[in-house]
């Protein structure tokens, strides 16, 4: 898939495909994405690398979730998490309360969790493979 082929009506979440915390977060978003607004791409995939290059995010930011709105904007770290919660239903909108904190302060907490995620949650040897019913939510 090329950048020009990305769905323009979907929000694309780039995530660390080998991180257990990241995979659990993706499963959580899928479960609560009642309006079907998200699609998912592993940062390690060829498409994930193309998107990172296209939007100008260095490979060193591979420890961060990225929310990409094709042709509009992108967000990463804590701002991406807040933007993702805006589209989830119910109690998840309380995550927006963290937006009152300055971004640098939020990102300090985000970076601390990102730095320790493998130690706390573990990691896989390879990216997760979605079930056939979830495959449509993942872009290749």
PDB file of C-alpha atoms in Angstrom:
ATOM      1  CA  UNK A   1       0.000   0.000   0.000  1.00  0.00           C
ATOM      2  CA  UNK A   2       1.192   3.486  -0.814  1.00  0.00           C
ATOM      3  CA  UNK A   3       0.598   6.694   1.146  1.00  0.00           C
ATOM      4  CA  UNK A   4      -1.822   7.890  -1.546  1.00  0.00           C
ATOM      5  CA  UNK A   5      -3.897   4.711  -1.032  1.00  0.00           C
ATOM      6  CA  UNK A   6      -4.510   5.293   2.696  1.00  0.00           C
ATOM      7  CA  UNK A   7      -8.169   5.706   3.611  1.00  0.00           C
ATOM      8  CA  UNK A   8      -8.828   9.442   3.977  1.00  0.00           C
ATOM      9  CA  UNK A   9     -11.881   8.895   6.185  1.00  0.00           C
ATOM     10  CA  UNK A  10     -10.038   6.875   8.865  1.00  0.00           C
ATOM     11  CA  UNK A  11      -7.676   7.802  11.664  1.00  0.00           C
ATOM     12  CA  UNK A  12      -4.558   5.676  11.492  1.00  0.00           C
ATOM     13  CA  UNK A  13      -2.837   4.530  14.669  1.00  0.00           C
ATOM     14  CA  UNK A  14       0.805   3.544  14.275  1.00  0.00           C
ATOM     15  CA  UNK A  15       1.920   1.356  17.162  1.00  0.00           C
ATOM     16  CA  UNK A  16       4.886  -0.739  18.274  1.00  0.00           C
ATOM     17  CA  UNK A  17       3.918  -4.185  17.014  1.00  0.00           C
ATOM     18  CA  UNK A  18       6.161  -6.116  19.409  1.00  0.00           C
ATOM     19  CA  UNK A  19       5.120  -4.255  22.586  1.00  0.00           C
ATOM     20  CA  UNK A  20       2.591  -6.103  24.776  1.00  0.00           C
ATOM     21  CA  UNK A  21       1.275  -2.822  26.239  1.00  0.00           C
ATOM     22  CA  UNK A  22       0.833  -1.393  22.752  1.00  0.00           C
ATOM     23  CA  UNK A  23      -0.923  -4.528  21.480  1.00  0.00           C
ATOM     24  CA  UNK A  24      -3.261  -4.498  24.498  1.00  0.00           C
ATOM     25  CA  UNK A  25      -3.982  -0.823  23.833  1.00  0.00           C
ATOM     26  CA  UNK A  26      -4.809  -1.577  20.194  1.00  0.00           C
ATOM     27  CA  UNK A  27      -7.197  -4.342  21.299  1.00  0.00           C
ATOM     28  CA  UNK A  28      -8.790  -1.899  23.745  1.00  0.00           C
ATOM     29  CA  UNK A  29      -9.302   0.732  21.042  1.00  0.00           C
ATOM     30  CA  UNK A  30     -10.747  -1.850  18.647  1.00  0.00           C
ATOM     31  CA  UNK A  31     -13.226  -2.985  21.291  1.00  0.00           C
ATOM     32  CA  UNK A  32     -14.380   0.581  22.018  1.00  0.00           C
ATOM     33  CA  UNK A  33     -14.233   1.996  18.478  1.00  0.00           C
ATOM     34  CA  UNK A  34     -18.001   1.908  18.038  1.00  0.00           C
ATOM     35  CA  UNK A  35     -17.942   4.306  15.070  1.00  0.00           C
ATOM     36  CA  UNK A  36     -15.189   2.344  13.228  1.00  0.00           C
ATOM     37  CA  UNK A  37     -12.952   5.384  12.787  1.00  0.00           C
ATOM     38  CA  UNK A  38      -9.546   3.741  13.364  1.00  0.00           C
ATOM     39  CA  UNK A  39      -7.171   1.669  11.294  1.00  0.00           C
ATOM     40  CA  UNK A  40      -3.891   0.261  12.601  1.00  0.00           C
ATOM     41  CA  UNK A  41      -0.349  -0.042  11.255  1.00  0.00           C
ATOM     42  CA  UNK A  42       2.691  -1.435  13.015  1.00  0.00           C
ATOM     43  CA  UNK A  43       5.596   1.013  13.190  1.00  0.00           C
ATOM     44  CA  UNK A  44       7.879  -1.856  12.154  1.00  0.00           C
ATOM     45  CA  UNK A  45       5.962  -2.630   8.956  1.00  0.00           C
ATOM     46  CA  UNK A  46       6.909  -1.336   5.529  1.00  0.00           C
ATOM     47  CA  UNK A  47       3.797   0.859   5.476  1.00  0.00           C
ATOM     48  CA  UNK A  48       4.535   2.102   8.997  1.00  0.00           C
ATOM     49  CA  UNK A  49       8.020   3.121   7.860  1.00  0.00           C
ATOM     50  CA  UNK A  50       6.592   4.873   4.774  1.00  0.00           C
ATOM     51  CA  UNK A  51       4.107   6.844   6.890  1.00  0.00           C
ATOM     52  CA  UNK A  52       6.817   7.862   9.378  1.00  0.00           C
ATOM     53  CA  UNK A  53       9.030   9.067   6.544  1.00  0.00           C
ATOM     54  CA  UNK A  54       6.115  10.858   4.854  1.00  0.00           C
ATOM     55  CA  UNK A  55       5.194  12.849   7.968  1.00  0.00           C
ATOM     56  CA  UNK A  56       8.814  13.398   8.994  1.00  0.00           C
ATOM     57  CA  UNK A  57       8.982  11.429  12.227  1.00  0.00           C
ATOM     58  CA  UNK A  58      12.428  10.015  12.878  1.00  0.00           C
ATOM     59  CA  UNK A  59      12.903   6.298  13.500  1.00  0.00           C
ATOM     60  CA  UNK A  60      14.017   7.181  17.030  1.00  0.00           C
ATOM     61  CA  UNK A  61      10.347   7.895  17.823  1.00  0.00           C
ATOM     62  CA  UNK A  62       9.435   4.250  17.285  1.00  0.00           C
ATOM     63  CA  UNK A  63       8.717   4.059  21.027  1.00  0.00           C
ATOM     64  CA  UNK A  64       5.745   6.357  20.561  1.00  0.00           C
ATOM     65  CA  UNK A  65       2.210   5.837  19.399  1.00  0.00           C
ATOM     66  CA  UNK A  66       1.400   8.012  16.388  1.00  0.00           C
ATOM     67  CA  UNK A  67      -2.073   9.076  15.302  1.00  0.00           C
ATOM     68  CA  UNK A  68      -2.101  10.034  11.631  1.00  0.00           C
ATOM     69  CA  UNK A  69      -5.031  11.761   9.953  1.00  0.00           C
ATOM     70  CA  UNK A  70      -4.133  11.449   6.245  1.00  0.00           C
ATOM     71  CA  UNK A  71      -3.717  14.826   4.598  1.00  0.00           C
ATOM     72  CA  UNK A  72      -4.642  16.689   7.792  1.00  0.00           C
ATOM     73  CA  UNK A  73      -2.317  16.215  10.774  1.00  0.00           C
ATOM     74  CA  UNK A  74      -0.455  13.813  12.994  1.00  0.00           C
ATOM     75  CA  UNK A  75       0.004  13.529  16.748  1.00  0.00           C
ATOM     76  CA  UNK A  76       2.362  11.491  18.867  1.00  0.00           C
ATOM     77  CA  UNK A  77       3.080  10.613  22.479  1.00  0.00           C
ATOM     78  CA  UNK A  78       0.527  11.857  25.024  1.00  0.00           C
ATOM     79  CA  UNK A  79      -1.239  14.111  22.523  1.00  0.00           C
ATOM     80  CA  UNK A  80      -1.923  11.092  20.290  1.00  0.00           C
ATOM     81  CA  UNK A  81      -3.421   9.221  23.249  1.00  0.00           C
ATOM     82  CA  UNK A  82      -5.698  12.174  24.071  1.00  0.00           C
ATOM     83  CA  UNK A  83      -6.769  12.546  20.435  1.00  0.00           C
ATOM     84  CA  UNK A  84      -7.549   8.819  20.260  1.00  0.00           C
ATOM     85  CA  UNK A  85      -9.722   8.980  23.393  1.00  0.00           C
ATOM     86  CA  UNK A  86     -11.801  11.747  21.781  1.00  0.00           C
ATOM     87  CA  UNK A  87     -13.197   9.166  19.348  1.00  0.00           C
ATOM     88  CA  UNK A  88     -13.921   6.476  21.937  1.00  0.00           C
ATOM     89  CA  UNK A  89     -17.272   6.184  23.633  1.00  0.00           C
ATOM     90  CA  UNK A  90     -18.279   6.526  27.285  1.00  0.00           C
ATOM     91  CA  UNK A  91     -15.899   6.877  30.186  1.00  0.00           C
ATOM     92  CA  UNK A  92     -12.877   7.192  27.897  1.00  0.00           C
ATOM     93  CA  UNK A  93     -13.663  10.848  27.315  1.00  0.00           C
ATOM     94  CA  UNK A  94     -12.439  11.477  30.858  1.00  0.00           C
ATOM     95  CA  UNK A  95      -8.971  11.040  29.413  1.00  0.00           C
ATOM     96  CA  UNK A  96      -9.475  14.484  27.922  1.00  0.00           C
ATOM     97  CA  UNK A  97      -9.034  15.902  31.413  1.00  0.00           C
ATOM     98  CA  UNK A  98      -5.294  15.326  30.978  1.00  0.00           C
ATOM     99  CA  UNK A  99      -5.310  17.900  28.185  1.00  0.00           C
ATOM    100  CA  UNK A 100      -5.273  20.648  30.836  1.00  0.00           C
ATOM    101  CA  UNK A 101      -1.727  19.583  31.720  1.00  0.00           C
ATOM    102  CA  UNK A 102       1.039  21.112  29.605  1.00  0.00           C
ATOM    103  CA  UNK A 103       2.235  18.803  26.826  1.00  0.00           C
ATOM    104  CA  UNK A 104       5.845  18.654  28.106  1.00  0.00           C
ATOM    105  CA  UNK A 105       4.609  17.444  31.509  1.00  0.00           C
ATOM    106  CA  UNK A 106       2.310  14.836  29.934  1.00  0.00           C
ATOM    107  CA  UNK A 107       5.136  13.656  27.685  1.00  0.00           C
ATOM    108  CA  UNK A 108       7.496  13.182  30.648  1.00  0.00           C
ATOM    109  CA  UNK A 109       5.020  10.643  32.058  1.00  0.00           C
ATOM    110  CA  UNK A 110       4.480   9.132  28.603  1.00  0.00           C
ATOM    111  CA  UNK A 111       8.245   8.786  28.030  1.00  0.00           C
ATOM    112  CA  UNK A 112       8.725   7.147  31.433  1.00  0.00           C
ATOM    113  CA  UNK A 113       6.093   4.531  30.631  1.00  0.00           C
ATOM    114  CA  UNK A 114       7.474   4.049  27.094  1.00  0.00           C
ATOM    115  CA  UNK A 115      11.001   3.585  28.454  1.00  0.00           C
ATOM    116  CA  UNK A 116       9.850   0.885  30.886  1.00  0.00           C
ATOM    117  CA  UNK A 117       7.092  -0.795  28.847  1.00  0.00           C
ATOM    118  CA  UNK A 118       9.091  -3.902  27.932  1.00  0.00           C
ATOM    119  CA  UNK A 119      10.299  -4.389  31.501  1.00  0.00           C
ATOM    120  CA  UNK A 120       6.793  -3.996  32.931  1.00  0.00           C
ATOM    121  CA  UNK A 121       4.663  -5.616  30.209  1.00  0.00           C
ATOM    122  CA  UNK A 122       7.074  -7.678  28.117  1.00  0.00           C
ATOM    123  CA  UNK A 123       7.416  -7.913  24.380  1.00  0.00           C
ATOM    124  CA  UNK A 124       6.800 -10.354  21.561  1.00  0.00           C
ATOM    125  CA  UNK A 125       9.399 -11.651  19.120  1.00  0.00           C
ATOM    126  CA  UNK A 126       7.243 -10.504  16.216  1.00  0.00           C
ATOM    127  CA  UNK A 127       4.264  -8.282  15.467  1.00  0.00           C
ATOM    128  CA  UNK A 128       0.847  -9.615  16.362  1.00  0.00           C
ATOM    129  CA  UNK A 129      -1.199 -11.257  13.636  1.00  0.00           C
ATOM    130  CA  UNK A 130      -4.821 -10.124  13.669  1.00  0.00           C
ATOM    131  CA  UNK A 131      -7.620 -12.643  13.582  1.00  0.00           C
ATOM    132  CA  UNK A 132      -9.454 -12.906  10.240  1.00  0.00           C
ATOM    133  CA  UNK A 133     -12.367 -10.820  11.565  1.00  0.00           C
ATOM    134  CA  UNK A 134     -10.004  -8.029  12.672  1.00  0.00           C
ATOM    135  CA  UNK A 135      -7.741  -8.120   9.609  1.00  0.00           C
ATOM    136  CA  UNK A 136      -9.748  -5.379   7.844  1.00  0.00           C
ATOM    137  CA  UNK A 137      -8.787  -2.923  10.604  1.00  0.00           C
ATOM    138  CA  UNK A 138      -5.060  -3.381   9.900  1.00  0.00           C
ATOM    139  CA  UNK A 139      -3.398  -1.771   6.891  1.00  0.00           C
ATOM    140  CA  UNK A 140      -0.496  -3.389   5.065  1.00  0.00           C
TER     141      UNK A 140
END
